[in-house]
Tab-separated table of C-alpha atoms and ligand atoms in Angstrom:
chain	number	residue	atom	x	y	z
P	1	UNK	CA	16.213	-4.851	29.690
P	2	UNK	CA	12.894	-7.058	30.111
P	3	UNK	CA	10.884	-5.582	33.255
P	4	UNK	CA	9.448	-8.708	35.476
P	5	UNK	CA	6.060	-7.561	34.871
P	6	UNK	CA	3.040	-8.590	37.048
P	7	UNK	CA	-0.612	-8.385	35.819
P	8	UNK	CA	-3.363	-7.796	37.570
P	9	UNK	CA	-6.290	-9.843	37.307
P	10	UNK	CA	-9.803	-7.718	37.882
P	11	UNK	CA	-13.300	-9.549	37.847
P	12	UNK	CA	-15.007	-7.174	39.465
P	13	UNK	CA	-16.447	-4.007	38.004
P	14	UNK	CA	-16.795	-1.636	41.145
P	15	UNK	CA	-12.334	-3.168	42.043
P	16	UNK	CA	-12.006	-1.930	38.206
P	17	UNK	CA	-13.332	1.177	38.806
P	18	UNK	CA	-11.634	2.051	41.643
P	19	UNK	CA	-8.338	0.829	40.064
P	20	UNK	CA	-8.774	3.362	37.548
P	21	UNK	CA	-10.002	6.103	39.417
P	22	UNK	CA	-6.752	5.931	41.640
P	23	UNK	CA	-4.490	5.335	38.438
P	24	UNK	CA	-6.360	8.561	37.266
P	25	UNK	CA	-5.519	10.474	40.368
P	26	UNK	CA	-2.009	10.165	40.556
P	27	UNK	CA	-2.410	11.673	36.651
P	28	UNK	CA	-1.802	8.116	34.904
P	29	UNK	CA	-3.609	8.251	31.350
P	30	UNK	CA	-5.471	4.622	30.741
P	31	UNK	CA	-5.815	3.126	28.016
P	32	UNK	CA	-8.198	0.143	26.916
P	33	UNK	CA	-7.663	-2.868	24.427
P	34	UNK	CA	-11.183	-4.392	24.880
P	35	UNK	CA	-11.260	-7.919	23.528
P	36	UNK	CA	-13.391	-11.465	23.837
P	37	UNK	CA	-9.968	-13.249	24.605
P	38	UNK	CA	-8.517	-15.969	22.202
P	39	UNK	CA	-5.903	-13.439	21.360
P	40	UNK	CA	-3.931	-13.244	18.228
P	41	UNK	CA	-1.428	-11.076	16.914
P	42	UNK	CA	-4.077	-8.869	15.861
P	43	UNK	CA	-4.959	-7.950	19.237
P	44	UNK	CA	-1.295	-7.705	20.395
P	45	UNK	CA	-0.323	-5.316	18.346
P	46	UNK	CA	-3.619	-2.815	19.904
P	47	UNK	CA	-1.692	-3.707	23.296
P	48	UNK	CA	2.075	-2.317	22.360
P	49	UNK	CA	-0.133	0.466	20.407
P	50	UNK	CA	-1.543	1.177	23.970
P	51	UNK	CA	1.498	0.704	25.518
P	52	UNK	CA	3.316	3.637	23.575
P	53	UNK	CA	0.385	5.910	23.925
P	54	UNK	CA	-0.740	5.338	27.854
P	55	UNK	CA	0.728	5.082	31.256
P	56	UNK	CA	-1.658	2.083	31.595
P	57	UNK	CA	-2.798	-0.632	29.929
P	58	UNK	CA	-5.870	-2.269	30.675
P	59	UNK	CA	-7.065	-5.188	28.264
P	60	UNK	CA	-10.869	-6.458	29.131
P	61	UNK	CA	-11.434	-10.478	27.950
P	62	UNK	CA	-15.299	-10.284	27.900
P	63	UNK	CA	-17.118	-12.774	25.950
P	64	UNK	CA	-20.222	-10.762	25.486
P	65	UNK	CA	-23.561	-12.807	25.026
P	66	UNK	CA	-25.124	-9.498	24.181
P	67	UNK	CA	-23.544	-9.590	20.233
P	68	UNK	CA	-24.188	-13.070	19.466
P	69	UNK	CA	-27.339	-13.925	17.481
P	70	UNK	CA	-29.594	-17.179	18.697
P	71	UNK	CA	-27.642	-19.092	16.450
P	72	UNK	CA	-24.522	-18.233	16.296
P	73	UNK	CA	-21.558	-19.482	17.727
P	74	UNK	CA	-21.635	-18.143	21.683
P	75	UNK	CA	-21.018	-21.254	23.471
P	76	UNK	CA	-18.187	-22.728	21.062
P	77	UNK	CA	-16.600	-19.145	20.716
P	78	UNK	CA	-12.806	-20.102	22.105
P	79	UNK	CA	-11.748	-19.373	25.713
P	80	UNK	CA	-8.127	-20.195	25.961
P	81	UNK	CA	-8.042	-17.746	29.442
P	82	UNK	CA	-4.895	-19.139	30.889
P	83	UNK	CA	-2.742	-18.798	27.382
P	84	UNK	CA	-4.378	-14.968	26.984
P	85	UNK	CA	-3.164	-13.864	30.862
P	86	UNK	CA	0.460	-15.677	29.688
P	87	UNK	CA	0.171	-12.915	26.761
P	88	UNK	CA	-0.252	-9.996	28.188
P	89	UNK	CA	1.869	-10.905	30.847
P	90	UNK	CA	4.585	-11.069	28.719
P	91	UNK	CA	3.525	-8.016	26.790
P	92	UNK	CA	3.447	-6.080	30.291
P	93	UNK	CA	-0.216	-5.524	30.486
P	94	UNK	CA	-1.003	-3.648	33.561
P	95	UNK	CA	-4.338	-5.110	34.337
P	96	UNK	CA	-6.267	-7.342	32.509
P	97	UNK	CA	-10.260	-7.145	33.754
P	98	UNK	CA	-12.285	-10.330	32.751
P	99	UNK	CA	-15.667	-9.884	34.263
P	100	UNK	CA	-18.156	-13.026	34.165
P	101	UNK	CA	-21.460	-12.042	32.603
P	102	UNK	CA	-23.375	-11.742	35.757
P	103	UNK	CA	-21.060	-8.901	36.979
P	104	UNK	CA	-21.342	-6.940	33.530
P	105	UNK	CA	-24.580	-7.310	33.266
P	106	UNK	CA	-26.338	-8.161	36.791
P	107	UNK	CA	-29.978	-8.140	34.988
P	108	UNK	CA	-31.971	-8.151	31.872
P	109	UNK	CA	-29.939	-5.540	30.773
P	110	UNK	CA	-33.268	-3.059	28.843
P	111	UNK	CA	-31.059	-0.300	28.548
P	112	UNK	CA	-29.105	-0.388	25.023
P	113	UNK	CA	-26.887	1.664	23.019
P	114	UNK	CA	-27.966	0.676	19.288
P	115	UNK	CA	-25.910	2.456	16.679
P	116	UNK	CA	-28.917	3.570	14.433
P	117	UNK	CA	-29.128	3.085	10.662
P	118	UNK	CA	-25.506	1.990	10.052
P	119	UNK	CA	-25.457	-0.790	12.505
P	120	UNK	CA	-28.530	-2.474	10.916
P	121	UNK	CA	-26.644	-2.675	7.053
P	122	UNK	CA	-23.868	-4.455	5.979
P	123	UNK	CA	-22.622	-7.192	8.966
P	124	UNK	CA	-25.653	-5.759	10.695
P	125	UNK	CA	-28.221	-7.033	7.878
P	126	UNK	CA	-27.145	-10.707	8.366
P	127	UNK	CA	-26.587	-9.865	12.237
P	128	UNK	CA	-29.274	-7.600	13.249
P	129	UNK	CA	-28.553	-7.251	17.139
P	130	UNK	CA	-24.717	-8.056	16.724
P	131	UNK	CA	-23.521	-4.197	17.059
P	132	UNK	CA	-26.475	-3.418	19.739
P	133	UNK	CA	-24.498	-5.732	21.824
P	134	UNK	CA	-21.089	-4.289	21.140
P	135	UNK	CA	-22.188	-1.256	21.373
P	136	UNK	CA	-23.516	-1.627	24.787
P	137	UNK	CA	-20.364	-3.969	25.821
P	138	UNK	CA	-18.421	-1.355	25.186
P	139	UNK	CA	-20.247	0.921	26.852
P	140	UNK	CA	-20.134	-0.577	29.846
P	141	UNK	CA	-16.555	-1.259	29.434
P	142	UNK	CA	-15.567	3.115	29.133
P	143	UNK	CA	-17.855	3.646	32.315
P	144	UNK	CA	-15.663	0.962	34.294
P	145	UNK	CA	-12.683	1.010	33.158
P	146	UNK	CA	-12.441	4.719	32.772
P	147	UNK	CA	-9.966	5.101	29.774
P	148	UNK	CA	-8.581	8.148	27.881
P	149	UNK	CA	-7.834	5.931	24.808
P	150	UNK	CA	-9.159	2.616	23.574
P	151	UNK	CA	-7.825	1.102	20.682
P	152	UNK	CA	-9.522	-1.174	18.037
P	153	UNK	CA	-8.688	-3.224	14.971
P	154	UNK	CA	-9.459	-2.123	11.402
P	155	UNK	CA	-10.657	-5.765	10.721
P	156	UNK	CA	-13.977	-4.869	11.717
P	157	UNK	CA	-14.042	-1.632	10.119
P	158	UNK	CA	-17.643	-0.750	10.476
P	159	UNK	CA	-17.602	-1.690	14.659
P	160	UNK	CA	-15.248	0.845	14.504
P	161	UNK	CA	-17.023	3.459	12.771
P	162	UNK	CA	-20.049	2.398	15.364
P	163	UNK	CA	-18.004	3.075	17.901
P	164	UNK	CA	-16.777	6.458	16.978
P	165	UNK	CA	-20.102	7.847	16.232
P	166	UNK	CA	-21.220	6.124	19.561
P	167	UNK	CA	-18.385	7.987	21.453
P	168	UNK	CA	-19.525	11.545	19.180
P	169	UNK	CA	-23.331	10.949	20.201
P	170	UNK	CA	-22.702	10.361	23.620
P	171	UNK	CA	-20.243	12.642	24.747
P	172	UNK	CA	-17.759	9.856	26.115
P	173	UNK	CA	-14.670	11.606	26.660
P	174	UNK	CA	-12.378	8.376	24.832
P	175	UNK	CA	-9.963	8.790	21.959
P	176	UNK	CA	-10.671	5.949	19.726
P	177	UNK	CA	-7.754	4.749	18.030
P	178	UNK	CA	-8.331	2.619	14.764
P	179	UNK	CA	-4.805	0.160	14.052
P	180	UNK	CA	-4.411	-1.529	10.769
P	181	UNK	CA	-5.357	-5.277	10.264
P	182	UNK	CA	-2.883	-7.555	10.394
P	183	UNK	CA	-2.524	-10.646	8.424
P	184	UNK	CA	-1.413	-14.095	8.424
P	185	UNK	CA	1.197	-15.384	5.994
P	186	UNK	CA	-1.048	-15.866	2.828
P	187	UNK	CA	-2.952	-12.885	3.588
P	188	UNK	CA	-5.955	-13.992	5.614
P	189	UNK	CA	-6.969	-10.938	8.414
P	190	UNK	CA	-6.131	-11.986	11.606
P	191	UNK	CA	-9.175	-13.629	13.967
P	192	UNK	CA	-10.265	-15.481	16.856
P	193	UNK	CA	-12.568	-17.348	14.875
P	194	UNK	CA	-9.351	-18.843	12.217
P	195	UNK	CA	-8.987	-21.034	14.586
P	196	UNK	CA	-11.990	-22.635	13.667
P	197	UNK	CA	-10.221	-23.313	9.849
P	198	UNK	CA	-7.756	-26.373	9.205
P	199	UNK	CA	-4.647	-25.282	7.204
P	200	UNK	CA	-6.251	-26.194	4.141
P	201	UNK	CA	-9.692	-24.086	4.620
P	202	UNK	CA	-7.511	-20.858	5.857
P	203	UNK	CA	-5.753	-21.148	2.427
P	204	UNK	CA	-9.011	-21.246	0.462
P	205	UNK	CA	-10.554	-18.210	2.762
P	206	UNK	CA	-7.467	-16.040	1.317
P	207	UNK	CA	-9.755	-14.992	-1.493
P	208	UNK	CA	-11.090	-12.565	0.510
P	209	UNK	CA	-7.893	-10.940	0.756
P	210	UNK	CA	-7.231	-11.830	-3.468
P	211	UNK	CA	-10.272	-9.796	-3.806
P	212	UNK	CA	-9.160	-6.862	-1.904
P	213	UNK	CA	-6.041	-6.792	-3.910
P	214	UNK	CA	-7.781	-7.196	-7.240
P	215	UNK	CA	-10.064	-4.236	-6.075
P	216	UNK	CA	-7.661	-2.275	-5.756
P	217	UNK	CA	-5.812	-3.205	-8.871
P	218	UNK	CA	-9.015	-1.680	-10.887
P	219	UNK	CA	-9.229	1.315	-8.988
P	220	UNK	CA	-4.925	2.104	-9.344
P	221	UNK	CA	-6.068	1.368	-13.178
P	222	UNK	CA	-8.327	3.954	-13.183
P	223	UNK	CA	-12.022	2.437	-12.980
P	224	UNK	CA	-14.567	4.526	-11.073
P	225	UNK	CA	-17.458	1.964	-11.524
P	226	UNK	CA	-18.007	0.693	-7.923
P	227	UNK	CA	-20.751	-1.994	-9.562
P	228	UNK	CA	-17.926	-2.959	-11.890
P	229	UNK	CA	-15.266	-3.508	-8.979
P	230	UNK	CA	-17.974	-5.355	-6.973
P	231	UNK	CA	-18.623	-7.456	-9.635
P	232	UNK	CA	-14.890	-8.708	-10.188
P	233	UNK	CA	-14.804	-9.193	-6.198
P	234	UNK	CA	-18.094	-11.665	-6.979
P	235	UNK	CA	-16.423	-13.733	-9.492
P	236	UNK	CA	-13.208	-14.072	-7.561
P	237	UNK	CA	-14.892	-15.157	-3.837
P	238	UNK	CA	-17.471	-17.700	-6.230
P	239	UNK	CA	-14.534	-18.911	-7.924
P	240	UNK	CA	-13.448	-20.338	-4.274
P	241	UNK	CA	-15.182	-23.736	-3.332
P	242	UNK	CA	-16.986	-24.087	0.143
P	243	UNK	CA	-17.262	-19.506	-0.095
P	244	UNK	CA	-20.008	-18.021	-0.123
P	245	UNK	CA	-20.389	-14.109	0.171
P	246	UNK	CA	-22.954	-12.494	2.331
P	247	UNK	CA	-22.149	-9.491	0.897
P	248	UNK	CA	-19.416	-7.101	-0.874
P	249	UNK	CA	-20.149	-2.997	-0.627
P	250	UNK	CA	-18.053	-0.266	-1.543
P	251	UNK	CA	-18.829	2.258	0.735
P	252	UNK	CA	-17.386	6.280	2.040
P	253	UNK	CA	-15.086	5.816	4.894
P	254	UNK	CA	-16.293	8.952	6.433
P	255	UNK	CA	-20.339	8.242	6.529
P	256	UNK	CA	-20.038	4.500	5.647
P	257	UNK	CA	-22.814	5.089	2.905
P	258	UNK	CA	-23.266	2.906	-0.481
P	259	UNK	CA	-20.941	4.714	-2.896
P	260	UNK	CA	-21.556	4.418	-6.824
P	261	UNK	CA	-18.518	6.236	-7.897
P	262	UNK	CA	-14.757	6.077	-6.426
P	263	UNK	CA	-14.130	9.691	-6.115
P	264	UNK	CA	-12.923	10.123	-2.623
P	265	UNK	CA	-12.024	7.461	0.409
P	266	UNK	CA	-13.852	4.221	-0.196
P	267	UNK	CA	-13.165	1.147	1.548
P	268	UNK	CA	-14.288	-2.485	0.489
P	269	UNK	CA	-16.166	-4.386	3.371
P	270	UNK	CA	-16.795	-7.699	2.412
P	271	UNK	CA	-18.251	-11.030	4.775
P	272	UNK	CA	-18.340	-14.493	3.308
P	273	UNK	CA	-19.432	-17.792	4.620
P	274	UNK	CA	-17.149	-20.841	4.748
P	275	UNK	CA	-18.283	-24.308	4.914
P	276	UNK	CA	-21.988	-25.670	5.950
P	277	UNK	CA	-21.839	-27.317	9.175
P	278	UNK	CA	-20.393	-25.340	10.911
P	279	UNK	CA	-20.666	-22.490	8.736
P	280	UNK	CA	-18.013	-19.674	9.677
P	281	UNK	CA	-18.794	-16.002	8.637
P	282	UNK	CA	-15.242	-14.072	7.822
P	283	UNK	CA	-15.238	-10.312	7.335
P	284	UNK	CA	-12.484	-8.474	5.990
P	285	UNK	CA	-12.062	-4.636	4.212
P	286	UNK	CA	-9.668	-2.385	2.563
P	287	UNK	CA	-9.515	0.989	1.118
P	288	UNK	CA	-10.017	1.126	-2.449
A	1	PAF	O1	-14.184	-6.735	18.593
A	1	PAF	C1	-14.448	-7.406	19.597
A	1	PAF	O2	-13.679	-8.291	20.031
A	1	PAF	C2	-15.747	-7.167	20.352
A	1	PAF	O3	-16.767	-6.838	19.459
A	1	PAF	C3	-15.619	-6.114	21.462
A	1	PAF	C4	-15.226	-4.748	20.905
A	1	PAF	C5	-14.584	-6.553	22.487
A	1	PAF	C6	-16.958	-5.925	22.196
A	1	PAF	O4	-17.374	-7.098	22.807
C-alpha cells in the first residue's frame, strides 16, 4: 500500500534541532542522507538504505561553499530544489533540512575540521581545501541534525574514509554507513555533476569505469605489481579523447596509504578531467 507521505521542509538549524531532539525523545533513531541536492539514483538508494535502518529519515540539500575551490564550479553547481523535494517526497523522506548558507554558517566560519594528511593527497592534492569544507559541513550537519546513522556513497571513497576517521577522532556518536556506487547504463558512477556531459561525452567518460574493470582483470590474473596495474589504467583513460587523468593510486582500504604490492584490500581511486572549457573533474574507485 503507498503511504500519502508528507515532508517536512526545515531551513532553520535551531527548528532542526529541536525536530530531532523530540524525534529522539519519544526513542525514534535518525538517520541522515546529507547531500548538495541535484539528486540521482545514487543518492536515492542512501535514502531507502536509511529508510530500512531508521525510524527517521532526514536528507540535508546543502550546497556548501566551504568545499569548492576559487575556481571551481560553485555558482553553476545544479539546484533543481523543487524536482529534489518531489523525490523524497515520493521516497517518504521524513524531513528534508535545506539551510541557506547564512544559517549554516552565520560568520567567517575560523573554526575547521581538516582531516589531516589524507585529506591533502589524492582528490585533496588537486583540491586542497575541498575535504576541509566537507569535513566541517558535515560537522555541522551531526550537531543539528542529531543522527544515529548517516549514510554515504562509495563514489567518493576517500570522503568517506575522511569522514570515518573524523567521526573516530572526534568522538561523534554516528554510525557511518558506506553504500556501493551505483552506475548508469554503460557504467559511468552516478553524479550530480553528469549532468554537465551530453550523451556523447558520458559515453567517452566510461573509461573510467573500463579501467576499473581492466584493473581488476590483472589482479583476478594474478599480478601483484600495483605500478604495473596503474600503468594499464594510464594507457586505457589516454586512449580516450578530451580525458585527462589527474591521477590513478592504488591504495589500502583500511589506512588509504600508497600500496606497492596487492596483498590485502586495495581499492583503485582514480579522477580525470573531461573537456577544456568547462573542464569537469570525474572521480570514480573500485576494489582491486
Ligand atoms: O558528498 C557530498 O554531496 C558532499 O560532499 C557532502 C557530504 C553533502 C558535504 O557537503
Amino acid at each position: 500500500m503507498q503511504r500519502n507521505f508528507s515532508t517536512e521542509l526545515i531551513t532553520c538549524p535551531v527548528a532542526m534541532g529541536r525536530f530531532s531532539e523530540r524525534m529522539r525523545g519519544q526513542g525514534k533513531t535518525i538517520a541522515l542522507v546529507p547531500t548538495m541536492g541535484c539528486l540521482h539514483e545514487g543518492h536515492l538508494s542512501l535514502v531507502r538504505a536509511a529508510k530500512q535502518k531508521a525510524d527517521v529519515v532526514v536528507v540535508s540539500i546543502f550546497v556548501n561553499p566551504l568545499q569548492f575551490g576559487e575556481n571551481e564550479d560553485l555558482a553553476a553547481y545544479p539546484r533543481p530544489f523543487a524536482r529534489d523535494l518531489q523525490l523524497c517526497q515520493e521516497l517518504g523522506v521524513d524531513v528534508v533540512f535545506h539551510p541557506d548558507a547564512r544559517a549554516l554558517y552565520p560568520g567567517e566560519v575560523p573554526t575547521r575540521v581538516e582531516g589531516g594528511p589524507t585529506a591533502k593527497v589524492y582528490c585533496g592534492q588537486t583540491r586542497p581545501i575541498h575535504f576541509g569544507g566537507v569535513l566541517t559541513a558535515v560537522s555541522i550537519l551531526f550537531h543539528v541534525t542529531k543522527p544515529q546513522f548517516a549514510f554515504f556513497g562509495e563514489k567518493d571513497f576517500q570522503q568517506l574514509f575522511l569522514v570515518r576517521q573524523m567521526c573516530r577522532d572526534l568522538h561523534f556518536s554516528v554510525e557511518i554507513c558506506g553504500m556501493p556506487i551505483v552506475r548508469e547504463a554503460g557504467g559511468l558512477a552516478m553524479s550530480s555533476r553528469n549532468v554537465y556531459l551530453s550523451p556523447d561525452r558520458r559515453a567517452i567518460a566510461t573509461v573510467l569505469y573500463r579501467a576499473i574493470g581492466a584493473a581488476q582483470q590483472m589482479v583476478r590474473n594474478g599480478e601483484r605489481s600495483a605500478a604495473k596495474v596503474l600503468n594499464e589504467v594510464h594507457s586505457l583513460v589516454q586512449s580516450a579523447p578530451e580525458m585527462a587523468l589527474d591521477y590513478a593510486e592504488l591504495v589500502d582500504v583500511n589506512t588509504l596509504a600508497r600500496v606497492d604490492q596487492l596483498l590485502g584490500p586495495s581499492r583503485l581511486l582514480l579522477a580525470a578531467f573531461f573537456g577544456d572549457s568547462p573542464r569537469i573533474r570525474l572521480i570514480d574507485n573500485g576494489a582491486v
